[in-house]
Amino acid sequence: MANKWFESVAVAQKRAQRRLPASVYNALLAGSEAGVTYHDNLNAFQELEVRPTVAGQYADRHTATTVMGVDMALPIIISPTGVQAVHPDGELAVARAANARGLAMGLSTFGSHPLEDVIVANPNTFFQMYWAGDRESMVARIDRARTQGAKGLIVTLDWSFSHSRDWGSPSIPQGFDLATILQHAPEVSMRPGWLLSWVRSGGLPALTVPNFTSGDGKPMKFFDAYGTWMMTPPPSWDDLAWLRSQWDGPFMLKGITRVDDARKAVEAGFSAISVSNHGGNNLDTTPATIRLLPGIVEAVGDDIEVLIDGGIRRGSDVAKALAFGAKAVLIGRAYLWGLAANGQAGVENVLDVLGDGLRSAMLGLGKQSIAEFNPDDLIVPEGFLR
């Protein structure tokens, strides 16, 4: 285990803020409209209390699990996030860090490095896609994932293109022409370390998405791909059942917040779901996912693997999710703060912080295995669940 550069995800976030240009940092914060869901994802975990014990604990504690057919050292998956321009190595650094810690990596269709390279860095890679473009193009992306050896697929549906943010939306350039460079020069000049890292890597972000190709097989520009996604009519459950039928391995549906949708995901043949509100960047005032998890687990937990993402910042958060019945958690912003702060080592640092926190919670709650967590480990305040 590498020496820690920071002791918590919160410290990683502060160091990322000091290193990143303001617009890049604000793009990571995201959170739609008033940010109610963004903050509730974080605050809800703090409302849950735990019941520690003082004797009979275990010196050896086991955190390994299997999710979507992949053996992992911790019940933590790297959630797929878009262009990771917080660091030149982007998804490659994240994939190497996850591989070094024995974890699976989710790679976004909107990632900035090709699927082929990411799978070399971490063979346990799940390829994430959106319902975007025509069926032929979607099948082509699935075939590419199959050919390259992706361990599974993730379809992300928790996004409603809500661009309104009370604190203003960050400006994301379509390219780096002279006018754009001059526009962003003042804030970039205040973060010379970030700029120098890109200069050393050979240039500024390309703003293309190599895993989202056009008809001629060439990588699309970010906003062209984003436009394709926005203009694609949303899928029906029959569409999703068709999509599931195109892949013969594990397939997760990410974005569930309702029991009836969870049941329909089971009927459509998905092997896993993630209870998710896109980290608060979807429809605002959606409840925190941890408030919704127990009801969904009760409804479908025997039929499908149930995961959760949104607001995971501590190992104790992971423990609380497991106590409510989650098979594992996905993390997004937490590892991006580590990536921004210190590249691959920063991501490893964040994973170590979460793993150490989980083992600490296991000690305090008297658990030898993560399979032993249960709702009785938690004190749930009245009105907490939705």
Tab-separated table of N, CA, C and O in Angstrom, residues 123-200:
chain	number	residue	atom	x	y	z
A	123	PRO	N	-7.761	-5.184	-16.969
A	123	PRO	CA	-8.570	-6.173	-17.685
A	123	PRO	C	-9.997	-6.282	-17.165
A	123	PRO	O	-10.883	-6.724	-17.905
A	124	ASN	N	-10.239	-5.894	-15.914
A	124	ASN	CA	-11.591	-5.960	-15.349
A	124	ASN	C	-12.307	-4.632	-15.584
A	124	ASN	O	-12.567	-3.855	-14.656
A	125	THR	N	-12.604	-4.383	-16.852
A	125	THR	CA	-13.246	-3.135	-17.249
A	125	THR	C	-14.666	-3.399	-17.728
A	125	THR	O	-14.903	-4.287	-18.547
A	126	PHE	N	-15.604	-2.613	-17.185
A	126	PHE	CA	-16.981	-2.604	-17.679
A	126	PHE	C	-17.119	-1.400	-18.608
A	126	PHE	O	-16.715	-0.291	-18.261
A	127	PHE	N	-17.702	-1.625	-19.781
A	127	PHE	CA	-17.891	-0.528	-20.730
A	127	PHE	C	-19.284	0.045	-20.558
A	127	PHE	O	-20.272	-0.679	-20.590
A	128	GLN	N	-19.328	1.360	-20.366
A	128	GLN	CA	-20.598	2.046	-20.153
A	128	GLN	C	-21.041	2.728	-21.442
A	128	GLN	O	-20.239	3.293	-22.179
A	129	MET	N	-22.334	2.637	-21.709
A	129	MET	CA	-22.884	3.284	-22.890
A	129	MET	C	-24.212	3.941	-22.567
A	129	MET	O	-24.850	3.632	-21.556
A	130	TYR	N	-24.579	4.879	-23.432
A	130	TYR	CA	-25.866	5.541	-23.328
A	130	TYR	C	-26.757	5.070	-24.475
A	130	TYR	O	-26.280	4.500	-25.462
A	131	TRP	N	-28.052	5.295	-24.319
A	131	TRP	CA	-28.973	5.055	-25.434
A	131	TRP	C	-28.813	6.243	-26.374
A	131	TRP	O	-29.444	7.281	-26.221
A	132	ALA	N	-27.916	6.104	-27.326
A	132	ALA	CA	-27.532	7.228	-28.180
A	132	ALA	C	-27.268	6.741	-29.597
A	132	ALA	O	-26.540	5.770	-29.809
A	133	GLY	N	-27.862	7.420	-30.553
A	133	GLY	CA	-27.696	7.030	-31.940
A	133	GLY	C	-28.705	5.961	-32.338
A	133	GLY	O	-29.634	5.645	-31.590
A	134	ASP	N	-28.515	5.383	-33.535
A	134	ASP	CA	-29.425	4.332	-33.976
A	134	ASP	C	-28.961	2.979	-33.444
A	134	ASP	O	-27.902	2.846	-32.850
A	135	ARG	N	-29.783	1.965	-33.648
A	135	ARG	CA	-29.470	0.641	-33.116
A	135	ARG	C	-28.190	0.079	-33.720
A	135	ARG	O	-27.425	-0.607	-33.033
A	136	GLU	N	-27.960	0.381	-34.980
A	136	GLU	CA	-26.749	-0.128	-35.627
A	136	GLU	C	-25.494	0.394	-34.938
A	136	GLU	O	-24.537	-0.358	-34.706
A	137	SER	N	-25.488	1.675	-34.593
A	137	SER	CA	-24.313	2.250	-33.934
A	137	SER	C	-24.153	1.699	-32.526
A	137	SER	O	-23.028	1.496	-32.052
A	138	MET	N	-25.276	1.446	-31.843
A	138	MET	CA	-25.184	0.869	-30.506
A	138	MET	C	-24.631	-0.551	-30.556
A	138	MET	O	-23.795	-0.943	-29.733
A	139	VAL	N	-25.083	-1.330	-31.528
A	139	VAL	CA	-24.557	-2.688	-31.688
A	139	VAL	C	-23.068	-2.643	-32.012
A	139	VAL	O	-22.289	-3.477	-31.522
A	140	ALA	N	-22.643	-1.663	-32.792
A	140	ALA	CA	-21.218	-1.534	-33.118
A	140	ALA	C	-20.395	-1.283	-31.860
A	140	ALA	O	-19.293	-1.838	-31.700
A	141	ARG	N	-20.911	-0.446	-30.950
A	141	ARG	CA	-20.180	-0.196	-29.704
A	141	ARG	C	-20.138	-1.450	-28.836
A	141	ARG	O	-19.124	-1.748	-28.200
A	142	ILE	N	-21.240	-2.188	-28.822
A	142	ILE	CA	-21.267	-3.433	-28.057
A	142	ILE	C	-20.284	-4.441	-28.645
A	142	ILE	O	-19.541	-5.112	-27.908
A	143	ASP	N	-20.247	-4.555	-29.973
A	143	ASP	CA	-19.324	-5.491	-30.618
A	143	ASP	C	-17.870	-5.123	-30.318
A	143	ASP	O	-17.021	-6.003	-30.117
A	144	ARG	N	-17.590	-3.839	-30.279
A	144	ARG	CA	-16.228	-3.396	-29.948
A	144	ARG	C	-15.864	-3.809	-28.533
A	144	ARG	O	-14.755	-4.293	-28.279
A	145	ALA	N	-16.809	-3.627	-27.603
A	145	ALA	CA	-16.553	-4.027	-26.225
A	145	ALA	C	-16.332	-5.530	-26.123
A	145	ALA	O	-15.456	-5.997	-25.390
A	146	ARG	N	-17.111	-6.286	-26.863
A	146	ARG	CA	-16.967	-7.748	-26.852
A	146	ARG	C	-15.609	-8.157	-27.419
A	146	ARG	O	-14.904	-8.990	-26.834
A	147	THR	N	-15.241	-7.572	-28.523
A	147	THR	CA	-13.973	-7.917	-29.176
A	147	THR	C	-12.785	-7.604	-28.285
A	147	THR	O	-11.803	-8.367	-28.244
A	148	GLN	N	-12.854	-6.505	-27.552
A	148	GLN	CA	-11.726	-6.081	-26.729
A	148	GLN	C	-11.693	-6.760	-25.363
A	148	GLN	O	-10.746	-6.594	-24.611
A	149	GLY	N	-12.744	-7.511	-25.036
A	149	GLY	CA	-12.717	-8.280	-23.794
A	149	GLY	C	-13.287	-7.582	-22.579
A	149	GLY	O	-12.907	-7.907	-21.445
A	150	ALA	N	-14.194	-6.616	-22.781
A	150	ALA	CA	-14.851	-5.987	-21.632
A	150	ALA	C	-15.577	-7.045	-20.821
A	150	ALA	O	-16.182	-7.964	-21.368
A	151	LYS	N	-15.524	-6.917	-19.498
A	151	LYS	CA	-16.122	-7.911	-18.624
A	151	LYS	C	-17.642	-7.771	-18.518
A	151	LYS	O	-18.333	-8.694	-18.102
A	152	GLY	N	-18.153	-6.611	-18.854
A	152	GLY	CA	-19.587	-6.393	-18.765
A	152	GLY	C	-19.933	-5.026	-19.330
A	152	GLY	O	-19.052	-4.247	-19.704
A	153	LEU	N	-21.234	-4.739	-19.383
A	153	LEU	CA	-21.711	-3.458	-19.881
A	153	LEU	C	-22.524	-2.753	-18.795
A	153	LEU	O	-23.093	-3.383	-17.900
A	154	ILE	N	-22.557	-1.427	-18.899
A	154	ILE	CA	-23.389	-0.589	-18.042
A	154	ILE	C	-24.136	0.376	-18.953
A	154	ILE	O	-23.514	1.069	-19.755
A	155	VAL	N	-25.455	0.420	-18.856
A	155	VAL	CA	-26.209	1.437	-19.577
A	155	VAL	C	-26.686	2.460	-18.555
A	155	VAL	O	-27.298	2.114	-17.542
A	156	THR	N	-26.351	3.719	-18.796
A	156	THR	CA	-26.681	4.803	-17.873
A	156	THR	C	-27.917	5.540	-18.378
A	156	THR	O	-27.931	6.037	-19.505
A	157	LEU	N	-28.938	5.610	-17.526
A	157	LEU	CA	-30.210	6.216	-17.926
A	157	LEU	C	-30.634	7.366	-17.022
A	157	LEU	O	-31.665	7.992	-17.265
A	158	ASP	N	-29.862	7.658	-15.966
A	158	ASP	CA	-30.278	8.701	-15.011
A	158	ASP	C	-29.749	10.063	-15.430
A	158	ASP	O	-28.924	10.665	-14.763
A	159	TRP	N	-30.289	10.567	-16.512
A	159	TRP	CA	-29.855	11.867	-17.016
A	159	TRP	C	-30.987	12.477	-17.816
A	159	TRP	O	-31.523	11.838	-18.733
A	160	SER	N	-31.390	13.690	-17.489
A	160	SER	CA	-32.518	14.324	-18.173
A	160	SER	C	-32.137	15.647	-18.822
A	160	SER	O	-33.000	16.456	-19.133
A	161	PHE	N	-30.829	15.866	-18.991
A	161	PHE	CA	-30.330	17.061	-19.681
A	161	PHE	C	-30.792	18.347	-19.009
A	161	PHE	O	-31.204	19.300	-19.649
A	162	SER	N	-30.728	18.354	-17.683
A	162	SER	CA	-31.051	19.550	-16.933
A	162	SER	C	-29.796	20.411	-16.816
A	162	SER	O	-28.870	20.085	-16.083
A	163	HIS	N	-29.751	21.502	-17.560
A	163	HIS	CA	-28.543	22.320	-17.607
A	163	HIS	C	-28.588	23.501	-16.651
A	163	HIS	O	-27.610	24.228	-16.506
A	164	SER	N	-29.718	23.730	-16.017
A	164	SER	CA	-29.860	24.879	-15.133
A	164	SER	C	-29.156	24.628	-13.802
A	164	SER	O	-29.410	23.629	-13.133
A	165	ARG	N	-28.241	25.533	-13.436
A	165	ARG	CA	-27.579	25.461	-12.140
A	165	ARG	C	-27.612	26.855	-11.506
A	165	ARG	O	-27.248	27.834	-12.144
A	166	ASP	N	-28.034	26.911	-10.265
A	166	ASP	CA	-28.206	28.207	-9.615
A	166	ASP	C	-26.893	28.967	-9.488
A	166	ASP	O	-26.899	30.192	-9.341
A	167	TRP	N	-25.780	28.266	-9.472
A	167	TRP	CA	-24.482	28.931	-9.349
A	167	TRP	C	-23.806	29.092	-10.703
A	167	TRP	O	-22.665	29.497	-10.792
A	168	GLY	N	-24.530	28.763	-11.778
A	168	GLY	CA	-23.994	28.939	-13.123
A	168	GLY	C	-23.348	27.674	-13.649
A	168	GLY	O	-22.717	26.916	-12.908
A	169	SER	N	-23.528	27.422	-14.923
A	169	SER	CA	-22.935	26.253	-15.550
A	169	SER	C	-21.530	26.588	-16.039
A	169	SER	O	-21.285	27.678	-16.561
A	170	PRO	N	-20.585	25.666	-15.885
A	170	PRO	CA	-19.222	25.932	-16.335
A	170	PRO	C	-19.152	26.011	-17.852
A	170	PRO	O	-19.938	25.386	-18.564
A	171	SER	N	-18.214	26.793	-18.332
A	171	SER	CA	-17.993	26.932	-19.764
A	171	SER	C	-17.049	25.831	-20.241
A	171	SER	O	-15.906	25.753	-19.806
A	172	ILE	N	-17.558	24.958	-21.115
A	172	ILE	CA	-16.742	23.866	-21.649
A	172	ILE	C	-16.471	24.160	-23.119
A	172	ILE	O	-17.401	24.216	-23.929
A	173	PRO	N	-15.215	24.387	-23.510
A	173	PRO	CA	-14.924	24.749	-24.895
A	173	PRO	C	-15.112	23.573	-25.847
A	173	PRO	O	-14.980	22.414	-25.468
A	174	GLN	N	-15.445	23.887	-27.107
A	174	GLN	CA	-15.554	22.852	-28.126
A	174	GLN	C	-14.196	22.553	-28.752
A	174	GLN	O	-14.017	21.528	-29.409
A	175	GLY	N	-13.255	23.434	-28.554
A	175	GLY	CA	-11.905	23.244	-29.086
A	175	GLY	C	-11.012	24.343	-28.546
A	175	GLY	O	-11.492	25.286	-27.894
A	176	PHE	N	-9.724	24.240	-28.815
A	176	PHE	CA	-8.785	25.222	-28.262
A	176	PHE	C	-8.218	26.091	-29.383
A	176	PHE	O	-7.056	25.986	-29.765
A	177	ASP	N	-9.108	26.957	-29.923
A	177	ASP	CA	-8.628	27.954	-30.871
A	177	ASP	C	-8.082	29.142	-30.080
A	177	ASP	O	-8.124	29.166	-28.848
A	178	LEU	N	-7.567	30.132	-30.793
A	178	LEU	CA	-6.922	31.256	-30.131
A	178	LEU	C	-7.885	31.995	-29.206
A	178	LEU	O	-7.527	32.350	-28.074
A	179	ALA	N	-9.122	32.201	-29.668
A	179	ALA	CA	-10.095	32.927	-28.858
A	179	ALA	C	-10.385	32.186	-27.549
A	179	ALA	O	-10.490	32.803	-26.481
A	180	THR	N	-10.510	30.862	-27.626
A	180	THR	CA	-10.794	30.076	-26.429
A	180	THR	C	-9.617	30.111	-25.462
A	180	THR	O	-9.792	30.229	-24.251
A	181	ILE	N	-8.414	30.000	-26.015
A	181	ILE	CA	-7.218	30.051	-25.172
A	181	ILE	C	-7.121	31.393	-24.443
A	181	ILE	O	-6.835	31.447	-23.240
A	182	LEU	N	-7.399	32.465	-25.146
A	182	LEU	CA	-7.348	33.782	-24.518
A	182	LEU	C	-8.441	33.925	-23.456
A	182	LEU	O	-8.225	34.537	-22.408
A	183	GLN	N	-9.612	33.348	-23.720
A	183	GLN	CA	-10.719	33.436	-22.760
A	183	GLN	C	-10.366	32.758	-21.443
A	183	GLN	O	-10.671	33.275	-20.367
A	184	HIS	N	-9.719	31.591	-21.529
A	184	HIS	CA	-9.440	30.812	-20.325
A	184	HIS	C	-8.041	31.069	-19.755
A	184	HIS	O	-7.714	30.532	-18.694
A	185	ALA	N	-7.248	31.875	-20.443
A	185	ALA	CA	-5.869	32.096	-20.007
A	185	ALA	C	-5.762	32.630	-18.574
A	185	ALA	O	-4.908	32.164	-17.810
A	186	PRO	N	-6.610	33.601	-18.150
A	186	PRO	CA	-6.438	34.122	-16.783
A	186	PRO	C	-6.578	33.050	-15.709
A	186	PRO	O	-5.757	32.971	-14.788
A	187	GLU	N	-7.602	32.200	-15.783
A	187	GLU	CA	-7.781	31.195	-14.734
A	187	GLU	C	-6.730	30.090	-14.839
A	187	GLU	O	-6.276	29.566	-13.825
A	188	VAL	N	-6.334	29.743	-16.076
A	188	VAL	CA	-5.324	28.696	-16.240
A	188	VAL	C	-3.968	29.171	-15.727
A	188	VAL	O	-3.210	28.400	-15.122
A	189	SER	N	-3.662	30.464	-15.924
A	189	SER	CA	-2.378	30.996	-15.477
A	189	SER	C	-2.244	30.953	-13.960
A	189	SER	O	-1.131	30.948	-13.421
A	190	MET	N	-3.382	30.872	-13.264
A	190	MET	CA	-3.359	30.795	-11.809
A	190	MET	C	-3.145	29.369	-11.317
A	190	MET	O	-3.017	29.138	-10.122
A	191	ARG	N	-3.142	28.416	-12.250
A	191	ARG	CA	-2.925	27.003	-11.904
A	191	ARG	C	-1.799	26.451	-12.771
A	191	ARG	O	-2.000	25.576	-13.615
A	192	PRO	N	-0.577	26.961	-12.599
A	192	PRO	CA	0.530	26.575	-13.483
A	192	PRO	C	0.875	25.086	-13.410
A	192	PRO	O	1.325	24.508	-14.404
A	193	GLY	N	0.668	24.462	-12.260
A	193	GLY	CA	0.973	23.036	-12.140
A	193	GLY	C	0.106	22.194	-13.057
A	193	GLY	O	0.577	21.265	-13.718
A	194	TRP	N	-1.187	22.527	-13.118
A	194	TRP	CA	-2.111	21.808	-14.006
A	194	TRP	C	-1.718	22.024	-15.460
A	194	TRP	O	-1.657	21.077	-16.251
A	195	LEU	N	-1.427	23.272	-15.826
A	195	LEU	CA	-1.050	23.575	-17.205
A	195	LEU	C	0.245	22.869	-17.583
A	195	LEU	O	0.363	22.292	-18.677
A	196	LEU	N	1.227	22.875	-16.673
A	196	LEU	CA	2.506	22.244	-16.956
A	196	LEU	C	2.349	20.746	-17.187
A	196	LEU	O	3.022	20.163	-18.048
A	197	SER	N	1.440	20.113	-16.447
A	197	SER	CA	1.229	18.674	-16.632
A	197	SER	C	0.734	18.374	-18.041
A	197	SER	O	1.118	17.366	-18.648
A	198	TRP	N	-0.107	19.258	-18.576
A	198	TRP	CA	-0.601	19.055	-19.939
A	198	TRP	C	0.486	19.361	-20.966
A	198	TRP	O	0.601	18.664	-21.983
A	199	VAL	N	1.281	20.383	-20.719
A	199	VAL	CA	2.378	20.706	-21.638
A	199	VAL	C	3.344	19.525	-21.723
A	199	VAL	O	3.787	19.125	-22.806
A	200	ARG	N	3.678	18.951	-20.578
A	200	ARG	CA	4.591	17.813	-20.557
A	200	ARG	C	4.008	16.591	-21.265
A	200	ARG	O	4.743	15.758	-21.789
